[in-house]
Coordinates of C-alpha atoms in Angstrom, one line a residue:
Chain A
X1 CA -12.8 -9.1 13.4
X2 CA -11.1 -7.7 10.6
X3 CA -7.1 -7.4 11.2
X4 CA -6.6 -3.5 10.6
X5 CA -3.1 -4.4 8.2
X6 CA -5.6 -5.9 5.4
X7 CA -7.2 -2.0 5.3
X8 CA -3.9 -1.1 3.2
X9 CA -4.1 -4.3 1.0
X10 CA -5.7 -2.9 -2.4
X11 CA -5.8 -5.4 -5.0
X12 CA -8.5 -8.0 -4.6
X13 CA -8.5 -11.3 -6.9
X14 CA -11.8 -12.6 -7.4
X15 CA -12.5 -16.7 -8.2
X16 CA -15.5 -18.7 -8.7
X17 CA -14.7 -22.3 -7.5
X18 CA -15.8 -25.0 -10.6
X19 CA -17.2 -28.3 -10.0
X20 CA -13.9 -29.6 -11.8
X21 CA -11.9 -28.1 -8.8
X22 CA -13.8 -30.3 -6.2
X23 CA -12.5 -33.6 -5.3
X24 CA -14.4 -36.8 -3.4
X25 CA -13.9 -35.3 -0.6
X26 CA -16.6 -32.7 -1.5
X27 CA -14.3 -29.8 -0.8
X28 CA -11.8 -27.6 -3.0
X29 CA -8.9 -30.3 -3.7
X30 CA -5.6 -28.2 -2.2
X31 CA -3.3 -28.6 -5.4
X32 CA -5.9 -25.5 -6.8
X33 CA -4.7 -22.9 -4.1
X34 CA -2.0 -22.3 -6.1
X35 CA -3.7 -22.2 -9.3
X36 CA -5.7 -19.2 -7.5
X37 CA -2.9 -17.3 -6.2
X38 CA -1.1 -17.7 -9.5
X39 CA -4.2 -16.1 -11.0
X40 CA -4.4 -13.5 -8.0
X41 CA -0.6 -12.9 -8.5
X42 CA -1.1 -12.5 -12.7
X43 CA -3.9 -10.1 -11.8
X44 CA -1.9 -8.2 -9.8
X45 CA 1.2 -7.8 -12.2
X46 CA -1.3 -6.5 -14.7
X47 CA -2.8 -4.4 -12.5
X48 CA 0.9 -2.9 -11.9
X49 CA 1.9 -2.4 -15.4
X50 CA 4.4 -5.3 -15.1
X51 CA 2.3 -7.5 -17.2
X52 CA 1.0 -7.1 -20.9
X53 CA -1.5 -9.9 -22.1
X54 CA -0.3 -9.2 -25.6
X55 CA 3.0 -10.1 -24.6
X56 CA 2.3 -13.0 -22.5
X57 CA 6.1 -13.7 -22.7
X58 CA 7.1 -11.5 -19.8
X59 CA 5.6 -13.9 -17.6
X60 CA 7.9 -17.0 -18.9
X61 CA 10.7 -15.1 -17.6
X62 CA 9.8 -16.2 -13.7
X63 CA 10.6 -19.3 -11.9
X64 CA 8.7 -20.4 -8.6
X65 CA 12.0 -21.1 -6.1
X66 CA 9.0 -21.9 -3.4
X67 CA 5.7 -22.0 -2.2
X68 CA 4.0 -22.2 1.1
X69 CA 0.2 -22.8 1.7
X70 CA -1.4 -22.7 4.9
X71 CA -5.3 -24.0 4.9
X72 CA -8.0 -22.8 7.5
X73 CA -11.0 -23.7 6.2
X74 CA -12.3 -25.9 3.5
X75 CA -13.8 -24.2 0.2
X76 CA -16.9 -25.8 -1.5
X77 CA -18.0 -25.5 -5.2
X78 CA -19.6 -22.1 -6.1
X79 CA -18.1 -20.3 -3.8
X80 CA -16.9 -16.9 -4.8
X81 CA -13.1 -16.7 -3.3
X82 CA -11.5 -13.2 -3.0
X83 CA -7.9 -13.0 -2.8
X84 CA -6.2 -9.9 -1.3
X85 CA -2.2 -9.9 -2.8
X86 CA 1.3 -8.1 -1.5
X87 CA 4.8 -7.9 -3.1
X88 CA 8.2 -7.1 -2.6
X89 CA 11.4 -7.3 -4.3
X90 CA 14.7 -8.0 -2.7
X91 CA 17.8 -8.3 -4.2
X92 CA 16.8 -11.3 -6.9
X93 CA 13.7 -12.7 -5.3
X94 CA 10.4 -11.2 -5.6
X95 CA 8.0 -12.5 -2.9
X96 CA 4.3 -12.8 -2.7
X97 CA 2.1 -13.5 0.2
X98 CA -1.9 -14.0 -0.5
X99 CA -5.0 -14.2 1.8
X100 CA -7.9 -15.5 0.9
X101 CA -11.4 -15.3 2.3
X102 CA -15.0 -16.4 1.3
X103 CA -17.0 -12.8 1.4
X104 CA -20.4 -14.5 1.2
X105 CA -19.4 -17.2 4.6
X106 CA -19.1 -14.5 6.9
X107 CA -15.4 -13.1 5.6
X108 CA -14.0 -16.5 6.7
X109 CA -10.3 -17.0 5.9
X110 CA -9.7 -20.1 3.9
X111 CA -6.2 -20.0 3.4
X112 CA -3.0 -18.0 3.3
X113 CA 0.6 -18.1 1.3
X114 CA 3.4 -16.8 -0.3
X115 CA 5.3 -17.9 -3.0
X116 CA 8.5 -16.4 -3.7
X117 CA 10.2 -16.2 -7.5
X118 CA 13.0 -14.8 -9.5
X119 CA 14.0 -13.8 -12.7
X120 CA 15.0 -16.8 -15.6
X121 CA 17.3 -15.9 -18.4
X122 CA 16.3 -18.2 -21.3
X123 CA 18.8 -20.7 -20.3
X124 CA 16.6 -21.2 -17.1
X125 CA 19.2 -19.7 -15.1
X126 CA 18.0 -17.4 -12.0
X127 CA 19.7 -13.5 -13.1
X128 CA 19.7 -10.1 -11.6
X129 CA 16.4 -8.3 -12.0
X130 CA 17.0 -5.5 -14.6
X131 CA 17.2 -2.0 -14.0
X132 CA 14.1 -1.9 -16.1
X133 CA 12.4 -4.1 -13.8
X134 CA 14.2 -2.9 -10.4
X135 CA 13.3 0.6 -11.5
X136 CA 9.5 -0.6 -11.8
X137 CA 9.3 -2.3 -8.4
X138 CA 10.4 0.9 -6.7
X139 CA 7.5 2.8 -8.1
X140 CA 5.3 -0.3 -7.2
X141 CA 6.9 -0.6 -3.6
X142 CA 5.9 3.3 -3.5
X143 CA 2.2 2.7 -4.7
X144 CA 2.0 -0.3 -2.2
X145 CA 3.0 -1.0 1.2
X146 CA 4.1 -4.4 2.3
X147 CA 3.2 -5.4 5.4
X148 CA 6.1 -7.9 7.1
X149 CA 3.3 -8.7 9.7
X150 CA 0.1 -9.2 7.7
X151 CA 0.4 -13.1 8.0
X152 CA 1.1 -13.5 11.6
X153 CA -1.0 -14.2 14.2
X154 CA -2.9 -16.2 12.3
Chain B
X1 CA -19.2 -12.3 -40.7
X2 CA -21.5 -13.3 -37.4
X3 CA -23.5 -16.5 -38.2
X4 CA -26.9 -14.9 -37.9
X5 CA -28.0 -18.0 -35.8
X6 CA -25.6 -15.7 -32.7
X7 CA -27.7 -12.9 -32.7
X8 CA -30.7 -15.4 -30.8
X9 CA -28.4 -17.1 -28.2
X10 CA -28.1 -15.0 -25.2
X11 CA -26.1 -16.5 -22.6
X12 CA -22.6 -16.1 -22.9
X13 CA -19.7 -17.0 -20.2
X14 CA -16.2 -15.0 -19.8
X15 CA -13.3 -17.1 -19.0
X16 CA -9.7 -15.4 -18.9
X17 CA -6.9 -17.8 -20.1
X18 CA -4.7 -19.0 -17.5
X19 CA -1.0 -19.0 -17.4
X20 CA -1.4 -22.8 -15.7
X21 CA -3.7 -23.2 -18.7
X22 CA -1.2 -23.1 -21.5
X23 CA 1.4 -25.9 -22.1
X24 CA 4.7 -26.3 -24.2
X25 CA 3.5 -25.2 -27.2
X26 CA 2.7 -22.3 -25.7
X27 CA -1.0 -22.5 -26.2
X28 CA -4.1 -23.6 -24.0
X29 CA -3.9 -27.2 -23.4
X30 CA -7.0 -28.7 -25.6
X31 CA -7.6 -30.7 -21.8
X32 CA -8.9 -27.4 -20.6
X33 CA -11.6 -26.9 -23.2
X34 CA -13.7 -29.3 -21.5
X35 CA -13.5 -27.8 -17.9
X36 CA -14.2 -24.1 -20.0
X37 CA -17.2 -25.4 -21.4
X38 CA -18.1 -27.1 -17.8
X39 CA -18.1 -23.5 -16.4
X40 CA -20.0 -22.1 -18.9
X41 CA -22.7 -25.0 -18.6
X42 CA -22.6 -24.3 -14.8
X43 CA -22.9 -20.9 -15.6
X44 CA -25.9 -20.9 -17.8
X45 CA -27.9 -23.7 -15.4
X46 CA -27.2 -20.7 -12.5
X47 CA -28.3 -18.1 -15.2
X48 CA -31.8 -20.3 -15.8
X49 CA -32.5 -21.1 -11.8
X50 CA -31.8 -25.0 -12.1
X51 CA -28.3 -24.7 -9.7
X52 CA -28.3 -22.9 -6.0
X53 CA -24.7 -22.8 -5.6
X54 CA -26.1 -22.9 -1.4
X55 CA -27.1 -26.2 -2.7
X56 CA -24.1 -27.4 -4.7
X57 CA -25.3 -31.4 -4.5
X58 CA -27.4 -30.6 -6.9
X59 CA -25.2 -30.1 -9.7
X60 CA -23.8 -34.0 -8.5
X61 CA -26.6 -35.5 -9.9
X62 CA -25.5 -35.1 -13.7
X63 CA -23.5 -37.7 -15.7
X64 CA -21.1 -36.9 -18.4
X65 CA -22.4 -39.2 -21.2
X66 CA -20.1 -37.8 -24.2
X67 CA -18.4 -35.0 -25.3
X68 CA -17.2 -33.2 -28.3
X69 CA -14.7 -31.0 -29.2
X70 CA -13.5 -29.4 -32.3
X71 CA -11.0 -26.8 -32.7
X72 CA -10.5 -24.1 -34.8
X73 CA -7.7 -21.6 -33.4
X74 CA -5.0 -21.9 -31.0
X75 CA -5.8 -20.2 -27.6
X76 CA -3.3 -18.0 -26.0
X77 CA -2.1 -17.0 -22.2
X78 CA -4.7 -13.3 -21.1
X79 CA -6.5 -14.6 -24.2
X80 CA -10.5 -13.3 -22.5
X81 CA -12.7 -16.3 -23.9
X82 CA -16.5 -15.8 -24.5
X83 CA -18.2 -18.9 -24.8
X84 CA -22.3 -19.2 -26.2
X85 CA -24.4 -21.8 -24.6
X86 CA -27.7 -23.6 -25.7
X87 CA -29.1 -26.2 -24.2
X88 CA -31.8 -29.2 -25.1
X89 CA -34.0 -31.8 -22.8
X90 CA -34.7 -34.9 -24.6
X91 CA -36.1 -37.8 -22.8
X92 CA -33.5 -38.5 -20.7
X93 CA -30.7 -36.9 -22.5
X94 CA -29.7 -33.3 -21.5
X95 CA -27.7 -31.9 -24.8
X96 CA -25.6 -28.7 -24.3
X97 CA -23.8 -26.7 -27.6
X98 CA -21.0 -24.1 -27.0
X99 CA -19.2 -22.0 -29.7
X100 CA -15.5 -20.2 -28.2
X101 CA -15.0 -16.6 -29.5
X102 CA -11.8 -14.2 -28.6
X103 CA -13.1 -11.0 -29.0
X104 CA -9.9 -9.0 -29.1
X105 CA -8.6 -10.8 -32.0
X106 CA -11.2 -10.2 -34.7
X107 CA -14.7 -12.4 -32.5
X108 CA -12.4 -15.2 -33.9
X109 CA -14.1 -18.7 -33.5
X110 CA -11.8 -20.8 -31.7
X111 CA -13.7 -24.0 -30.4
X112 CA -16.7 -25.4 -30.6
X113 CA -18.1 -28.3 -28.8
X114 CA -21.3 -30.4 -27.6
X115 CA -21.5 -32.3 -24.4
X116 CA -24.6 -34.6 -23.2
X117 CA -25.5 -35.4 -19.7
X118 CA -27.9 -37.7 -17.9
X119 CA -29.3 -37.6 -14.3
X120 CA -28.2 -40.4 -12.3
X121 CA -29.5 -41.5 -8.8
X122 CA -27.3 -41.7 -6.0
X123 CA -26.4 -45.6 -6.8
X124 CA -25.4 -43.8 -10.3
X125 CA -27.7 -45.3 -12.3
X126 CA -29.0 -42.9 -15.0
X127 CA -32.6 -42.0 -14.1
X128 CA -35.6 -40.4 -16.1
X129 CA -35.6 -36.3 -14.9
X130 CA -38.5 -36.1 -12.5
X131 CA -41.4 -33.7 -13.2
X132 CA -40.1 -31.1 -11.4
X133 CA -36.9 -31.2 -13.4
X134 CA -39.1 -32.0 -17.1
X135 CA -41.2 -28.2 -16.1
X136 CA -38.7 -26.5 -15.6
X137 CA -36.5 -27.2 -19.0
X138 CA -40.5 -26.6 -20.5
X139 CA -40.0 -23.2 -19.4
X140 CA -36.2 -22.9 -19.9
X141 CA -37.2 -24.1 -23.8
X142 CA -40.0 -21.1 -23.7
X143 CA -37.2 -19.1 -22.6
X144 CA -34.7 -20.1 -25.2
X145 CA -34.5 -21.4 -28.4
X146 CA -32.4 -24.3 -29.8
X147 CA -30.8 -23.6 -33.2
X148 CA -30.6 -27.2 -34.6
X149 CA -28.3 -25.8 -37.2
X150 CA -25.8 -23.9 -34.8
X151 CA -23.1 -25.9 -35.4
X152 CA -23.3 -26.7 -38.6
X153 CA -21.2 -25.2 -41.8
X154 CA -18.3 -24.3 -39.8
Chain C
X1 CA 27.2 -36.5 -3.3
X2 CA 24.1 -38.8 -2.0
X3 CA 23.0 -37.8 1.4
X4 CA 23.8 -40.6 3.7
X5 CA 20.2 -40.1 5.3
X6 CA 18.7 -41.2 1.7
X7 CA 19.8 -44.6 2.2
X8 CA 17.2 -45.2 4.9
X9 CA 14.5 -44.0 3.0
X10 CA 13.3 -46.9 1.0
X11 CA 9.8 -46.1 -0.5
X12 CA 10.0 -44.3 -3.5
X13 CA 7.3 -43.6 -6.3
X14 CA 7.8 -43.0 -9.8
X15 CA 5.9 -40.2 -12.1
X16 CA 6.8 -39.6 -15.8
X17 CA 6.1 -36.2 -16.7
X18 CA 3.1 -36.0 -19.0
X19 CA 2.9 -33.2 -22.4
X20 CA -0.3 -31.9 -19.9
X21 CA 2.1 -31.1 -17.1
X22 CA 4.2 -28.6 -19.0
X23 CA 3.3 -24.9 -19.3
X24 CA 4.6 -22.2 -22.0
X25 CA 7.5 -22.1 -19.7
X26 CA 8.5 -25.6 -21.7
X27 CA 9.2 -27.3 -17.8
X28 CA 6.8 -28.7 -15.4
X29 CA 3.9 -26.5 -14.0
X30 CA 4.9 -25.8 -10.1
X31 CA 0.9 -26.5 -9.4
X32 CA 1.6 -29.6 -10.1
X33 CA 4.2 -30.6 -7.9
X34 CA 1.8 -30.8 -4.9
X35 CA 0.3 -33.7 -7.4
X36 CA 2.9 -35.5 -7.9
X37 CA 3.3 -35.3 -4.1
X38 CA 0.1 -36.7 -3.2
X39 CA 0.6 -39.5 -5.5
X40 CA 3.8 -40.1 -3.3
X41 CA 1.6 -40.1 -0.3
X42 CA -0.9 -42.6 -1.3
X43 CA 1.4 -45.2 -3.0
X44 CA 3.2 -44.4 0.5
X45 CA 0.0 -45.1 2.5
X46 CA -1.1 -48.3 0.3
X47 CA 2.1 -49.6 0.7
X48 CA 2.0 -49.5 4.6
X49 CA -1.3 -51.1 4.4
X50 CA -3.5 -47.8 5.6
X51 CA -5.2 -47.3 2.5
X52 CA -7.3 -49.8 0.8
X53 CA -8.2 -49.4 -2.8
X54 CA -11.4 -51.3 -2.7
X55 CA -12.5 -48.7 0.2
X56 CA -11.4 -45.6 -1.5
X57 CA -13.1 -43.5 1.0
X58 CA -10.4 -43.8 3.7
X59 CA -8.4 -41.5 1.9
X60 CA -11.0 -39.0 2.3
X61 CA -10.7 -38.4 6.3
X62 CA -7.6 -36.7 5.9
X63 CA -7.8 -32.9 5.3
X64 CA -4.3 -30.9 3.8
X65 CA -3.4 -28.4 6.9
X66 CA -0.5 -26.8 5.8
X67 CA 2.1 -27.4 2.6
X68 CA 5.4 -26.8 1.4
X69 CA 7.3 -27.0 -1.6
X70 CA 11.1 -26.3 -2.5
X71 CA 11.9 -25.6 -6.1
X72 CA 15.8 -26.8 -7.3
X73 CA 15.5 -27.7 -10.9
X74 CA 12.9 -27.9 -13.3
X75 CA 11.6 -30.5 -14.3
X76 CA 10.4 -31.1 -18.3
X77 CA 8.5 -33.5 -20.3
X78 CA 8.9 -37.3 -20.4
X79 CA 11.6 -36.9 -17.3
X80 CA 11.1 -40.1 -14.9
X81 CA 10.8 -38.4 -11.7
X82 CA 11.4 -40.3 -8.4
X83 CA 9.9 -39.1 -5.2
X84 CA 11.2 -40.6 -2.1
X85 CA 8.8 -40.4 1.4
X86 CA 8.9 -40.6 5.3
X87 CA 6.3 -39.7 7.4
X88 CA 5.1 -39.4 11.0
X89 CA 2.5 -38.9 13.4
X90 CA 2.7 -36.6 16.3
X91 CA -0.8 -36.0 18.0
X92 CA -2.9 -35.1 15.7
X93 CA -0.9 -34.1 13.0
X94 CA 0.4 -36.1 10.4
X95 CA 3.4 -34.9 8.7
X96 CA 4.8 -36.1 5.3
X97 CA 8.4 -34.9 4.0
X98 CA 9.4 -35.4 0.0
X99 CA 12.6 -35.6 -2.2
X100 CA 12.2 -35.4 -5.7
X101 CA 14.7 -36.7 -8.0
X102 CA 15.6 -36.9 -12.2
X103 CA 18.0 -40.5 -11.7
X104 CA 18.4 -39.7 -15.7
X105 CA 19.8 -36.2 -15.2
X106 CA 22.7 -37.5 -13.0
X107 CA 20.1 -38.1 -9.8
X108 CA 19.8 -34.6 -9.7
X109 CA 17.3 -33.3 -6.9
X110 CA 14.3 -31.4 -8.6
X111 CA 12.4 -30.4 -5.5
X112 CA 11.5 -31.2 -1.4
X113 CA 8.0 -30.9 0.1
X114 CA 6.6 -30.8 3.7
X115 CA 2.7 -31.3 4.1
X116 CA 1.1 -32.0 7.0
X117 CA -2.8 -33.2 7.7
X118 CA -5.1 -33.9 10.0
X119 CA -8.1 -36.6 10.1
X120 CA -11.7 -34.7 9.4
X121 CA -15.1 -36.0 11.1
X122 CA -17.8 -36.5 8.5
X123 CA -18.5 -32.3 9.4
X124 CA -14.7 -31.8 8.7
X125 CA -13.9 -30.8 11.7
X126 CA -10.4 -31.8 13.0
X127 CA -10.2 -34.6 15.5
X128 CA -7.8 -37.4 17.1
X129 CA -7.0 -40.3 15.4
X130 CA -8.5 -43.6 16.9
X131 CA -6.8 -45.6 19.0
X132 CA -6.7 -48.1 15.3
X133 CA -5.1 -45.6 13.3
X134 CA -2.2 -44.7 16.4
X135 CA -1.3 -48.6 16.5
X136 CA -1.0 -48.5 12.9
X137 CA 1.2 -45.4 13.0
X138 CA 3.1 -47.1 16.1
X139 CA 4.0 -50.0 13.8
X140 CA 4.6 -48.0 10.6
X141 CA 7.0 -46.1 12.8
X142 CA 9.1 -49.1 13.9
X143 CA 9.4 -49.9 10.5
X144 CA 10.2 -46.5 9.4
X145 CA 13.0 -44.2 10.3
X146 CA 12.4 -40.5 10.6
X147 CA 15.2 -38.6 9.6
X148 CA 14.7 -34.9 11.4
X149 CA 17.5 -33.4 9.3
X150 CA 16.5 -34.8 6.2
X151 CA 15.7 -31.6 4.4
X152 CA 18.1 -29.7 6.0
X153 CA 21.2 -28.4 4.4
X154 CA 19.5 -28.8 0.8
Chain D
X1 CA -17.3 -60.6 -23.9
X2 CA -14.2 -59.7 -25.6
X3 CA -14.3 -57.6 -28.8
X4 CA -12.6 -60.1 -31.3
X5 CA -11.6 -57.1 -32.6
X6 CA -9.3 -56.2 -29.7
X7 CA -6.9 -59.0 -29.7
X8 CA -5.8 -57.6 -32.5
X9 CA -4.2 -54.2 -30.3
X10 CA -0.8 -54.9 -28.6
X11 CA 0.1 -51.4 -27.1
X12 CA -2.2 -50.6 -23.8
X13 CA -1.4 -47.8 -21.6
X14 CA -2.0 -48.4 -17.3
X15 CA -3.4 -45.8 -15.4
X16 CA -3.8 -45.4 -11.6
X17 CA -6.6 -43.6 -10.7
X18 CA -5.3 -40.2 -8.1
X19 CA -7.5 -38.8 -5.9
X20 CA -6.6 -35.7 -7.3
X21 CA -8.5 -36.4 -10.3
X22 CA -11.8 -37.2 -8.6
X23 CA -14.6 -34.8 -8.4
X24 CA -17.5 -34.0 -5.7
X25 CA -19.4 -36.8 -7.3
X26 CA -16.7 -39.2 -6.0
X27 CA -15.2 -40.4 -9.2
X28 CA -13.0 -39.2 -11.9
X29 CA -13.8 -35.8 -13.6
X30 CA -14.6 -36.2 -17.1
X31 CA -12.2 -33.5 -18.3
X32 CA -9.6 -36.3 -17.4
X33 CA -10.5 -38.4 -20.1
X34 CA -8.4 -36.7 -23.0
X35 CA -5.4 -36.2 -20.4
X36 CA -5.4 -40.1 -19.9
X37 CA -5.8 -40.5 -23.7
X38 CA -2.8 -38.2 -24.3
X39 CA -1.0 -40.4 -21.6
X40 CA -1.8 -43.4 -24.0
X41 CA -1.1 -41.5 -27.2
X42 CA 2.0 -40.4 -26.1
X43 CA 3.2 -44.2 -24.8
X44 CA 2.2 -45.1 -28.4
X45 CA 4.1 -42.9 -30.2
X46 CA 7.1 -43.8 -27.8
X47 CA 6.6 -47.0 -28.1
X48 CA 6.9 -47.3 -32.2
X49 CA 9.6 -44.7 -32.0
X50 CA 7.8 -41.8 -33.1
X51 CA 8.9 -39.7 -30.1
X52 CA 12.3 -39.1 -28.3
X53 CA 11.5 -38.1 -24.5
X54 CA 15.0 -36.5 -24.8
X55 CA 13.9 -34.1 -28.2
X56 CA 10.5 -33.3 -26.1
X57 CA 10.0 -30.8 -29.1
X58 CA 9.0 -33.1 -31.3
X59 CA 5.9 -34.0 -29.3
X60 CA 4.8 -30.1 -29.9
X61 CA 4.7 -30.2 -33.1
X62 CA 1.1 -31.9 -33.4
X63 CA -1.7 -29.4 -33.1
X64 CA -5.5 -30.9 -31.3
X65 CA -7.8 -31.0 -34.1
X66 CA -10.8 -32.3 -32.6
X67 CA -11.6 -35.2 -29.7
X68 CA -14.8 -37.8 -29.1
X69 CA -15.3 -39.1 -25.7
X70 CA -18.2 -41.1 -25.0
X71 CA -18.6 -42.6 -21.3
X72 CA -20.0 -45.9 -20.3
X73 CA -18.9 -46.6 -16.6
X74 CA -17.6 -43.9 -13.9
X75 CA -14.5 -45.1 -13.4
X76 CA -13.2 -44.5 -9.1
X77 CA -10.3 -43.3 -7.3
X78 CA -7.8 -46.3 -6.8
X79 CA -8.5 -47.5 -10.3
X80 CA -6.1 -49.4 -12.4
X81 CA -7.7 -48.2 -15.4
X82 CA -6.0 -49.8 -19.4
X83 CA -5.9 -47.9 -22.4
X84 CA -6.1 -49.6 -25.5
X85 CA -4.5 -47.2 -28.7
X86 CA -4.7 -47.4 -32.6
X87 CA -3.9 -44.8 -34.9
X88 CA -3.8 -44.2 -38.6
X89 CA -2.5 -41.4 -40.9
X90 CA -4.6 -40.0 -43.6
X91 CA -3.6 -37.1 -45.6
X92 CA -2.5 -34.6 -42.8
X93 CA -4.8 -35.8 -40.6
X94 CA -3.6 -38.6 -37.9
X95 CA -6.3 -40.0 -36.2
X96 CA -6.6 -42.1 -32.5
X97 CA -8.9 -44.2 -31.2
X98 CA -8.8 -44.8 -27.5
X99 CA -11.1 -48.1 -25.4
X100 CA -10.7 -47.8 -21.6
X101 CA -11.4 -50.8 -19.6
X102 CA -11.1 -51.5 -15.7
X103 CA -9.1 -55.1 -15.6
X104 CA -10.4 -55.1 -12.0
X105 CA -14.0 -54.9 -12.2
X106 CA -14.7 -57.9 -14.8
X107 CA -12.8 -55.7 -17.4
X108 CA -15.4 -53.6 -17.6
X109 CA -15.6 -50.6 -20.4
X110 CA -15.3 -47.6 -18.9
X111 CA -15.5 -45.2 -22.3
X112 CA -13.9 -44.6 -25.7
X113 CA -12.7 -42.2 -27.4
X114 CA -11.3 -40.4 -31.0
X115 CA -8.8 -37.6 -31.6
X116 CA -7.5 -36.4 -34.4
X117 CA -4.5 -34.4 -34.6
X118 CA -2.4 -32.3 -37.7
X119 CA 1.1 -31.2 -37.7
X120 CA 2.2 -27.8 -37.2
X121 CA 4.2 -24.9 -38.2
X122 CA 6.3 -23.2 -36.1
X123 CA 3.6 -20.5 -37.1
X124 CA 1.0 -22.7 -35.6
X125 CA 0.0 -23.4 -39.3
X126 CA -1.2 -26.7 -40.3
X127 CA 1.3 -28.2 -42.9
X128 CA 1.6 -31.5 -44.6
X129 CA 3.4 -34.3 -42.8
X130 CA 7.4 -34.2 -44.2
X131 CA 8.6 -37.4 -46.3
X132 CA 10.0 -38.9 -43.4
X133 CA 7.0 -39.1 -41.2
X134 CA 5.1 -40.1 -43.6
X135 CA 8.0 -43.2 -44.6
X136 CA 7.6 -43.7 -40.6
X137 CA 3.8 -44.2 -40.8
X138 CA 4.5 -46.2 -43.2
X139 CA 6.3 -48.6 -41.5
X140 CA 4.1 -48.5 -38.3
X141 CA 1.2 -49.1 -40.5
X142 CA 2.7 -52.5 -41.4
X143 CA 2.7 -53.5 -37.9
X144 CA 0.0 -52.3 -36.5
X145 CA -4.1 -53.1 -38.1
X146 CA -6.4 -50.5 -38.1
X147 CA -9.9 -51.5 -37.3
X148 CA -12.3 -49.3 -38.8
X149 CA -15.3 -51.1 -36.7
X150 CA -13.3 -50.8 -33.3
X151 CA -15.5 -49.0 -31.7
X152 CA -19.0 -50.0 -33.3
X153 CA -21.7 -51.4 -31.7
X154 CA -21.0 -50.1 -27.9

């Protein structure tokens, strides 16, 4: 049964799993979940206007202060992953939780996360978002609704 | 100017440049060409009917025998790749050719490479292809043509 | 200040940071934390005699369930990091924790890690360890402290 | 029996084999290859003082011209695998040559390898090789043989 919050979750990250992500173990080796929600969480930030591919500096300026992965089900080579992505900024750390399924196994859920981040000055020191940025991630936060309970229950 | 040799080769294979792709120098890590031109392989064998992704084993039963890359441009973080394929059955050699392009910055050639691949039994032994396997690259090479001089003069 | 809690912690592995590690960031890739992690794990796991090189597949029972990762500092090329390791077994679940160190930058702690696992049937399906593998575990754990707090107050 | 040839090369680099870096087929992913090389390449130029782990920069400054990897024997998870290393300097081209053998299975040859590499602008621009590192190669030339047959006759 679909869990009614993931209606309001727009943005949709799409992977093909390689043969050079398997391991021996015939499955998806789990140091590439966060390779995929890094790509989900890219995709995203482009999608939002936060992120410009000719100036693929912007995303130096982000540290990862943690990550969390929690894994359901294994994924298997040629599977096409789709992960569904939410965001919010508070105070200095901007937080992202992901949820990923495999559409063509029935919807399964193969894993879920959040990672959480914050601004680097270019002495790799965590700063105060700018009111640039702040000022985006209000209009974001008014685009998009985070759900606090999207990855209960689970 | 397009080599006119391009215009024949039809199979082409998108990959977008991953931030965990790059490395200090700020470009793609020349690691990663290898597992780019691996997609695109896998890619092309799905294109032609040889790999069921229900059936991922059977893309198990191919060796690496050698590889080779040669680079011509520096790849760059959102950088959207397109990567050419062709591909050769001789006796028990399975030859693949790829030529990188970045089509945003002026169809710029950035790799190109050539990788060949044996079938192996499950004691990983490399084995002749069997009949099945020999018809169907008969019909691929009906299909397809391989340009002998592709790489050449670059 | 050392944590008095280290001192009972006596395997630790060492990983120098590799040029393919980095990312345009100029530090360490967080993706590959979870890496170094499991490298941590199976020196760990050969060291206490429950993984045997020459029978590689024992490693591959064990399914990832759930992982965590705490960032501190970065880390950057050619740093000589040291990872210290406990681990225990509580019914099914086997839970490692990690401390991640730079002794040339003063000792300073890069990262901690939780992940926990479970052993897989041949269908990778969860299921108890055998009665072989819980003696092990008992002994491992009279030779090996388990420090609850140990990633507290970091 | 032993390459003549090879008693001749003093600087080997050790590699343990992670389960990370296996694939569905149970043994290491080819795309590994050229990171184990750069492992190797990098001990070298450590080794003859070439590279200062605290100046990491330096180590950027060498673009990936091209790579070679042929494989003879899978090599498996668990794997102390050793890396054998010349190199020469030739106009602005320095050049690599790479023999990986497994000490543990009757020193069997697992593959071999070339790379050539350039040094680079800050503009990403291939430039001649300053007075010094040239004196440097030089000097490392005296010490080191190259042997242009190395790698014949596999």
């Amino acid at each position: 049964v679909q869990n009614p919050n993931d209606i309001k979750i727009s943005f949709k990250h799409q992977h093909r799993v390689q043969f050079y992500e398997t391991d021996m173990m015939g499955i998806v080796h789990h140091g590439n979940y966060l390779l995929f929600f890094e790509e989900a969480r890219v995709g995203w930030a482009h999608a939002q206007g936060l992120l410009d591919y000719q100036k693929p500096e912007s995303a130096s300026h982000f540290a990862v202060l943690e990550t969390w992965v929690k894994h359901m089900k294994p994924a298997f080579f040629g599977d096409e992953l789709e992960i569904a992505v939410q965001a919010k900024l508070e105070g200095v750390r901007l937080t992202f939780e992901y949820k990923m399924h495999c559409p063509k196994r029935q919807d399964q859920l193969i894993a879920v996360g959040r990672t959480s981040h914050a601004s680097l000055s270019k002495e790799l020191q965590v700063m105060r978002p700018t009111p640039e940025m702040r000022q985006l991630f209000k209009e974001i936060a008014d685009r998009n609704v985070w759900i606090e309970t999207w990855l209960s229950n689970l």
